[in-house]
Short mmCIF file of C-alpha atoms in Angstrom, two decimals:
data_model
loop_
_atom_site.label_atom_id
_atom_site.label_comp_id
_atom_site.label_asym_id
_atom_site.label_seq_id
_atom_site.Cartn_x
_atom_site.Cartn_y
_atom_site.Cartn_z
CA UNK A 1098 -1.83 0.08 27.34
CA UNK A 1099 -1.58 3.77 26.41
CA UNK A 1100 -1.95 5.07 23.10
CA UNK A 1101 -0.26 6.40 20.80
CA UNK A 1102 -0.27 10.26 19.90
CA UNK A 1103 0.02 12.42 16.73
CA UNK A 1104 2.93 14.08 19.02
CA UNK A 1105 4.14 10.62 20.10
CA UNK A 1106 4.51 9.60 16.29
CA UNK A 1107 6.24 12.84 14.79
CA UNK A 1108 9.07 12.45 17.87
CA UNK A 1109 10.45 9.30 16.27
CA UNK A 1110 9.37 10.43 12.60
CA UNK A 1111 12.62 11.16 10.86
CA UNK A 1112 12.63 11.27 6.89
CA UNK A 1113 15.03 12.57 5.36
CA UNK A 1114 14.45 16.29 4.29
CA UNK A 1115 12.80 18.09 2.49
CA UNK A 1116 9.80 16.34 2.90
CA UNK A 1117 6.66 16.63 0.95
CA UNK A 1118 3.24 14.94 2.52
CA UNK A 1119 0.83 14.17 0.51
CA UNK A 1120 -2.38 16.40 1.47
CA UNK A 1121 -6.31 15.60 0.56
CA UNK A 1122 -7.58 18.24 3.17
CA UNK A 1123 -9.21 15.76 5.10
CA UNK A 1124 -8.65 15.44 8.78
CA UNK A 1125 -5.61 12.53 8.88
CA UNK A 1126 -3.57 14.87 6.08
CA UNK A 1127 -4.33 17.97 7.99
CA UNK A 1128 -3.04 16.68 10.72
CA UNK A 1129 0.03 15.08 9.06
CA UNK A 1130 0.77 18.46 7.32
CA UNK A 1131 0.52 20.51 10.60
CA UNK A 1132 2.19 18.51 12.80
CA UNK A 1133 5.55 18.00 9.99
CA UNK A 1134 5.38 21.69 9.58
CA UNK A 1135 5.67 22.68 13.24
CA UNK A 1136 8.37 20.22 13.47
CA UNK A 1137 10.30 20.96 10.31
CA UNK A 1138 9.17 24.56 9.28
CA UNK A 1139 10.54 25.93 5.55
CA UNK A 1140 11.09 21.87 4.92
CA UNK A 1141 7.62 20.79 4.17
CA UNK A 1142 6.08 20.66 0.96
CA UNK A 1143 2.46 19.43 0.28
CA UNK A 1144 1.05 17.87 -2.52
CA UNK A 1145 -3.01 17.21 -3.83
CA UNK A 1146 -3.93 15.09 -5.98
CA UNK A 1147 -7.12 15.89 -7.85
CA UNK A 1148 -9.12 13.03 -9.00
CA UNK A 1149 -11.77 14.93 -10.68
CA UNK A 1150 -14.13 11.99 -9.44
CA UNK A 1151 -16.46 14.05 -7.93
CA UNK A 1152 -18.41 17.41 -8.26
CA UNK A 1153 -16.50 18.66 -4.92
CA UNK A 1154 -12.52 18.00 -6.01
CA UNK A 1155 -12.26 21.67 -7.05
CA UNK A 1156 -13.45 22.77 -3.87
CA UNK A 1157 -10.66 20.14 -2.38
CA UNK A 1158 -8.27 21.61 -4.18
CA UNK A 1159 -9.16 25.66 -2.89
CA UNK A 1160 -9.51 24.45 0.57
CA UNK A 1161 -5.66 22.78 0.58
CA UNK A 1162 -4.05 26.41 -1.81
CA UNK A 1163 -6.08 28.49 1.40
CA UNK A 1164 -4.30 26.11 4.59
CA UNK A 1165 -1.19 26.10 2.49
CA UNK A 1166 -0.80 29.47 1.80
CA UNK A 1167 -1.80 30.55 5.50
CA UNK A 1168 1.06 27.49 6.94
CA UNK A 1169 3.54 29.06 4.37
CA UNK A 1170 3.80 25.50 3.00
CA UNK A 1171 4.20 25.38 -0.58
CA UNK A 1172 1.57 23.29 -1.94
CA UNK A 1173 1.92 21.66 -5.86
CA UNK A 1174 -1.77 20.55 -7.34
CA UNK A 1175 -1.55 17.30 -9.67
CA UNK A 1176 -4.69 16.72 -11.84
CA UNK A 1177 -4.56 13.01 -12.35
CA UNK A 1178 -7.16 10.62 -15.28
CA UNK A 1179 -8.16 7.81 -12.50
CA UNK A 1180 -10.11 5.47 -15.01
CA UNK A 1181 -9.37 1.82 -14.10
CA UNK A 1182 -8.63 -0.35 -16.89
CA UNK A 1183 -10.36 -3.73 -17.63
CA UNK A 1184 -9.50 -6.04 -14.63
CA UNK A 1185 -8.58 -3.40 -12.56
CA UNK A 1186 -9.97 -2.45 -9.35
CA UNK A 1187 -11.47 1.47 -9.47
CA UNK A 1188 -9.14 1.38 -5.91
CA UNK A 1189 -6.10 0.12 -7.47
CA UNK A 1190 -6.30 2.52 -10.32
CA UNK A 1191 -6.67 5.58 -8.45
CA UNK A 1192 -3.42 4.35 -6.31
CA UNK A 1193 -1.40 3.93 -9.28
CA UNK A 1194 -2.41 7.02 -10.66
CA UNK A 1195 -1.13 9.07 -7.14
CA UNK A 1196 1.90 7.21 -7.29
CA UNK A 1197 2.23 8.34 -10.45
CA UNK A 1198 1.56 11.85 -9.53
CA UNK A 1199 3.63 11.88 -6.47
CA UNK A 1200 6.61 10.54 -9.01
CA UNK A 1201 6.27 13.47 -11.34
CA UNK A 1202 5.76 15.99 -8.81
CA UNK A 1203 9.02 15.25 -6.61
CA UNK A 1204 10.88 14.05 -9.67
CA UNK A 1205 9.89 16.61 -12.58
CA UNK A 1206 7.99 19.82 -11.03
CA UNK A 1207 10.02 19.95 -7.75
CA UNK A 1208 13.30 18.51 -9.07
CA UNK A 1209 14.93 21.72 -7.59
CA UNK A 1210 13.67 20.55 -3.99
CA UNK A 1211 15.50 17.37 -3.93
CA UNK A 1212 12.56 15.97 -2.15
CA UNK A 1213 13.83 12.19 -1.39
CA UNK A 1214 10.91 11.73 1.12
CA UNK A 1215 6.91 11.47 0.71
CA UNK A 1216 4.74 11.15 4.17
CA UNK A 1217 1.33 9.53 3.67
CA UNK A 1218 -1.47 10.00 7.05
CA UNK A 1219 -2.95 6.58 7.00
CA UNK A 1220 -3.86 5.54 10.74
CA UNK A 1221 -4.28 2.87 12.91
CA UNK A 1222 -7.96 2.07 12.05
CA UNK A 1223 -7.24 2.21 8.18
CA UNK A 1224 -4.44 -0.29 9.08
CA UNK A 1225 -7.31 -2.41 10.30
CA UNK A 1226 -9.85 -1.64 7.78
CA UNK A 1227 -7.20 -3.35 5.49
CA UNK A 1228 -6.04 -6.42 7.27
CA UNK A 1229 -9.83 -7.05 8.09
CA UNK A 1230 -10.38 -6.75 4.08
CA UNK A 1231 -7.64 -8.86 2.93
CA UNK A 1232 -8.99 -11.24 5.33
CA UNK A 1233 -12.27 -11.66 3.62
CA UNK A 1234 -10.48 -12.43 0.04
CA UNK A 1235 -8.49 -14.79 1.77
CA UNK A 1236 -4.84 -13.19 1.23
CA UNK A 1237 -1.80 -14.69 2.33
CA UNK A 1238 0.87 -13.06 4.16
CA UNK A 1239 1.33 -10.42 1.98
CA UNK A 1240 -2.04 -8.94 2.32
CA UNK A 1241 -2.37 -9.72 6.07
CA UNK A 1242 0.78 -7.84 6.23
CA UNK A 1243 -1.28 -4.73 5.49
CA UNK A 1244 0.39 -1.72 4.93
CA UNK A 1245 4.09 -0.80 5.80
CA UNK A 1246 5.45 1.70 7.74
CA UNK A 1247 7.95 3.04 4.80
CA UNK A 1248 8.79 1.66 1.52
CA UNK A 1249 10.99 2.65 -1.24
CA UNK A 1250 8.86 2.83 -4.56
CA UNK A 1251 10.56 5.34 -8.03
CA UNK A 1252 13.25 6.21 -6.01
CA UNK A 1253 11.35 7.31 -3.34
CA UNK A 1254 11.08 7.31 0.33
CA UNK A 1255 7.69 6.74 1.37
CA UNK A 1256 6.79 6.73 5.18
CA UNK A 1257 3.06 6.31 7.20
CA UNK A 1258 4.06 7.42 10.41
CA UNK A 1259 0.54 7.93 12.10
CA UNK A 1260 0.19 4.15 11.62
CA UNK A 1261 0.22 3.55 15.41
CA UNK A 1262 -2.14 6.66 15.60
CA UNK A 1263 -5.78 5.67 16.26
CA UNK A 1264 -8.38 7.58 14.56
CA UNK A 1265 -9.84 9.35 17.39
CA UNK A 1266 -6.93 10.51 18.56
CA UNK A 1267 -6.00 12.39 14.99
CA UNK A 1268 -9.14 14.06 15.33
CA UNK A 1269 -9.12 15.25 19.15
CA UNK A 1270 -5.12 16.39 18.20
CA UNK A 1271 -7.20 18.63 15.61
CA UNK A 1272 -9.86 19.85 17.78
CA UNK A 1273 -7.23 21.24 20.30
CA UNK A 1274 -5.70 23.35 17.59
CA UNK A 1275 -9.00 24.16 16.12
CA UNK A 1276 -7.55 23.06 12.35
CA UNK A 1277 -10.20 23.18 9.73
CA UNK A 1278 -10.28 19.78 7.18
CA UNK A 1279 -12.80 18.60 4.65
CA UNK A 1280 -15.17 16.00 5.04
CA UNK A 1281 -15.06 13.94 1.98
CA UNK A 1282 -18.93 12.61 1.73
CA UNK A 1283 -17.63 9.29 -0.20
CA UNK A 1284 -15.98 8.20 3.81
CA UNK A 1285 -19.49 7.33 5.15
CA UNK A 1286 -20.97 5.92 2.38
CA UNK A 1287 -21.99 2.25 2.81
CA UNK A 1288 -22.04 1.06 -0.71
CA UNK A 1289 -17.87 1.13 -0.07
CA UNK A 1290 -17.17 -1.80 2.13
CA UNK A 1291 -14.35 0.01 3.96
CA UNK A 1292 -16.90 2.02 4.97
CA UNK A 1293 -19.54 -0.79 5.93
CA UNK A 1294 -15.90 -1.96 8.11
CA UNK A 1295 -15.12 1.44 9.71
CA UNK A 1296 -19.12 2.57 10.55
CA UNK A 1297 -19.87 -1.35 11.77
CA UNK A 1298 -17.21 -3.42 12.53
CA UNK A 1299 -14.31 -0.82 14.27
CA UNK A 1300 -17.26 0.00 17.00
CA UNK A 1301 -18.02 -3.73 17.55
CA UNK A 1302 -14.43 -4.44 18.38
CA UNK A 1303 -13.77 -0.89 20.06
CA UNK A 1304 -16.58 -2.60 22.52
CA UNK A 1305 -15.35 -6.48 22.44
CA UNK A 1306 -11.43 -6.17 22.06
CA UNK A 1307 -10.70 -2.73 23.28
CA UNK A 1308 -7.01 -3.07 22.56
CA UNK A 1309 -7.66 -4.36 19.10
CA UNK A 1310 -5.82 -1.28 17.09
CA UNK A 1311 -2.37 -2.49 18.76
CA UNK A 1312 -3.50 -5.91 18.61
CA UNK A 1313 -3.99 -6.04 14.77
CA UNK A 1314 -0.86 -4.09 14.58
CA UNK A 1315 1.43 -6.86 16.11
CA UNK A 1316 -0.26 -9.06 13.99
CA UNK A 1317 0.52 -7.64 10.82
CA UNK A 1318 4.60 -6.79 11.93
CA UNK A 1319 4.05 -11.17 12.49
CA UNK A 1320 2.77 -11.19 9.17
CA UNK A 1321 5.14 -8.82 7.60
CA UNK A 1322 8.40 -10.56 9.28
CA UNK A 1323 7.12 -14.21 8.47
CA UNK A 1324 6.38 -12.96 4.35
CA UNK A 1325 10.19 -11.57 4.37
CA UNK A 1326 11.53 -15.19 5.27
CA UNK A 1327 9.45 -16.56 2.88
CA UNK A 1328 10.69 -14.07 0.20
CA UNK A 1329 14.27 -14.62 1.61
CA UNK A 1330 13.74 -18.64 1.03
CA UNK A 1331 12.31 -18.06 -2.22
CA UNK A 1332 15.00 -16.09 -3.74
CA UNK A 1333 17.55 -18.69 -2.33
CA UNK A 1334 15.55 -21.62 -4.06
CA UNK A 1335 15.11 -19.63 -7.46
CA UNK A 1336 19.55 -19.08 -7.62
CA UNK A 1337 19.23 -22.98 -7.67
CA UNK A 1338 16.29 -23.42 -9.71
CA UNK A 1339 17.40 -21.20 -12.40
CA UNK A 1340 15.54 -18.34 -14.45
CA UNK A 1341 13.22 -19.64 -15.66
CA UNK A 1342 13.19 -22.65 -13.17
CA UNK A 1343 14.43 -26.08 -14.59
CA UNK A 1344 10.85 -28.66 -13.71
CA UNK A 1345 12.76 -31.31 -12.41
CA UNK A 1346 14.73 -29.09 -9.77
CA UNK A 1347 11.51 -27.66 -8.87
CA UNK A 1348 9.99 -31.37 -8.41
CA UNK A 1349 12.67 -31.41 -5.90
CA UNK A 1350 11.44 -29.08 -3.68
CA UNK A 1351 8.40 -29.79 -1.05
CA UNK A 1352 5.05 -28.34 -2.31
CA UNK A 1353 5.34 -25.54 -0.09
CA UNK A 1354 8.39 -24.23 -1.20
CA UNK A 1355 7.30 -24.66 -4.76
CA UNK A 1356 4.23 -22.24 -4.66
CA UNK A 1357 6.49 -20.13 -2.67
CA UNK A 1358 9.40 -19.82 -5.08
CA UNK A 1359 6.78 -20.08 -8.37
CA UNK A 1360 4.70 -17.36 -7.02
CA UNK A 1361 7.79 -15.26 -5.99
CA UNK A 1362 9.46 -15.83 -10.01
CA UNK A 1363 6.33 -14.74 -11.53
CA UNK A 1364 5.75 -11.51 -9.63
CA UNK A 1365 9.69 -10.60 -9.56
CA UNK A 1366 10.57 -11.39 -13.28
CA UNK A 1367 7.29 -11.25 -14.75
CA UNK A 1368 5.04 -8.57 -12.85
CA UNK A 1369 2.03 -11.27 -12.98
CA UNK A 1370 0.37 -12.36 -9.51
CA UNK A 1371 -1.33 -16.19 -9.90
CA UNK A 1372 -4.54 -16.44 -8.03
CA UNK A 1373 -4.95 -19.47 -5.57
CA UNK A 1374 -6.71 -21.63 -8.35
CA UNK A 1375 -4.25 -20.98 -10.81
CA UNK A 1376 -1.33 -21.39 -9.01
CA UNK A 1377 -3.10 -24.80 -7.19
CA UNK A 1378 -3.45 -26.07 -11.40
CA UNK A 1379 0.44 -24.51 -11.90
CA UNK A 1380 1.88 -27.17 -9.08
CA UNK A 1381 -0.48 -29.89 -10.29
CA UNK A 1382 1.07 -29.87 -13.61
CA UNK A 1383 4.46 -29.98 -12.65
CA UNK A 1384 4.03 -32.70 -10.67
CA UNK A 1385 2.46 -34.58 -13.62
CA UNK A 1386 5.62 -33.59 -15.79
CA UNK A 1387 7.70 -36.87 -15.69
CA UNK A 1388 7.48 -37.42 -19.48
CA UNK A 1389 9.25 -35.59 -22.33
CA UNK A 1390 6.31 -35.45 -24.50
CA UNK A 1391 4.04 -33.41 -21.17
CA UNK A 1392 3.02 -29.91 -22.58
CA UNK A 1393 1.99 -27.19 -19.75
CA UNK A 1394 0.15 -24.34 -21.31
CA UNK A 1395 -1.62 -22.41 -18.73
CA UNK A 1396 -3.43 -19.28 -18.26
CA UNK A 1397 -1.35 -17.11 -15.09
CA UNK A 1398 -2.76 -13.16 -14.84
CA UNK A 1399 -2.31 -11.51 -18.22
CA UNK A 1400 -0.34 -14.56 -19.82
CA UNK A 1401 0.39 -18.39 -19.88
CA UNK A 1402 3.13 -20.76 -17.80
CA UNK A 1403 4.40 -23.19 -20.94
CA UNK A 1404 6.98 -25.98 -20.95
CA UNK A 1405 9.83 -25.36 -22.94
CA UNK A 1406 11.93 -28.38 -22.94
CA UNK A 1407 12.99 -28.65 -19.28
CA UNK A 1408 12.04 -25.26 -18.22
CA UNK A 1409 9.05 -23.27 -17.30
CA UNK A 1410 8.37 -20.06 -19.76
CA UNK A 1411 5.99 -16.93 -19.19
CA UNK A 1412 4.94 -14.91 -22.23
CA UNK A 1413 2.73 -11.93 -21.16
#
């Protein structure tokens, strides 16, 4: 099976332009950034995000206004507070806060542009650094589903189109032009357990499953199609269940498609996201609803699932 190339991935890449990528200075975003600008010169911008997390993110931030200037790219810094709040991840708050960033920068600063696309340069192996950690919490389709190829998110078009790319091959693409990129020191650092996956487990299965980049891939398009029927199911149960969902037209519905339409109500109408345990107590209490006097009063994310007459409620 051959793989795939930087070169092979930017022939089918086609965003709608301008097009800004979104450039750290490390080797996947330096590749990214040179190969759209050969491909679409005077269309590219770039934009960094500084996190200010550590002593080096100035530095970042010179080395990305030096390759800009010398591409001719024009390059928009965004300093960004990446503080997690309490229950949230350190990862998941940084995320939000680039999202963020990217918003303001295409919507606010570079308005003018009309910039309707953003690239990001994740790869193949960070494709399965992720399936191989939402396998470890025990995530459903959605998180074995891993990351998408392009996604609309703040009127946005937001595209990964190294995804097929292996590692390796981003950085031998970049030795052949001789491109400088910054090594972030946080990448190899084993306290991270992406890193413990990409220094450990990527060279284990380079050696046992040699194919296992494209192999993970197909599974997560599997993954990815069989979540989309589910959501497709879901949405056609919840027209007949109602909003909020009437208990005993719920009751009528096979376990499976109760989680399945309960979790999919909660996250589209209420932004909340049940864990296992909760949602596992959710379904036992509607089954045990067959009396007018039942109360349901339970703790879901941020707020509580409570029976109001013959509905289901969520107050944040």
């Amino acid at each position: 099976m051959s793989t795939t190339t930087v070169d092979d991935a930017l022939r089918v890449f086609s965003p709608q332009l301008p097009l800004a990528v979104a450039y750290s200075g490390g080797a996947d975003s330096t590749a990214l950034l040179l190969a759209c600008a050969e491909k679409w010169p005077g269309q590219v911008r770039a934009l960094h995000v500084h996190h200010g997390l550590q002593a080096a993110a100035d530095d970042f931030a010179s080395h990305c206004e030096a390759v800009c200037a010398q591409l001719q790219v024009p390059l928009r810094v965004r300093r960004v507070m990446a503080g997690h709040a309490p229950g949230e991840s350190p990862e998941d708050a940084a995320r939000n806060a680039r999202y963020e960033a990217f918003r303001v920068l295409a919507h606010e600063e570079w308005a003018q542009s009309a910039i309707k696309s953003i690239a990001l340069a994740q790869h193949a192996d960070d494709q399965v650094e992720t399936m191989l950690l939402a396998l470890s919490r025990g995530a459903g389709l959605p998180g074995l589903s891993a990351m998408p190829a392009s996604w609309q998110r703040d009127g946005l078009a937001y595209h990964r189109p190294l995804l097929q790319v292996p590692a390796p091959e981003v950085r031998a693409w970049l030795a052949r032009r001789g491109a400088a990129f910054i090594e972030d020191p946080t990448n190899t650092d084993e306290r991270f357990t992406r890193n413990r996956i990409r220094a450990r487990l990527l060279p284990a299965l380079a050696e046992t499953f040699p194919q296992f980049r494209e192999t993970f891939a197909r599974s997560a398009q599997h993954a990815a199609q069989a979540q989309a029927l589910l959501l497709e199911v879901a949405r056609e149960d919840l027209k007949a269940l109602g909003n909020p969902p009437a208990i005993k037209a719920l009751q009528g519905l096979s376990p499976a498609r109760q989680a399945n339409a309960l979790r999919t109500w909660l996250r589209d109408f209420h932004q909340a996201a049940p864990s296992a345990a909760q949602l596992e107590q959710l379904l036992s209490q509607v089954a045990a609803c067959t009396t007018r006097g039942h109360q349901i009063h339970l703790k879901i994310a941020s707020g509580h699932v409570t029976r109001v007459g013959d509905r289901l409620q969520y107050t944040a």
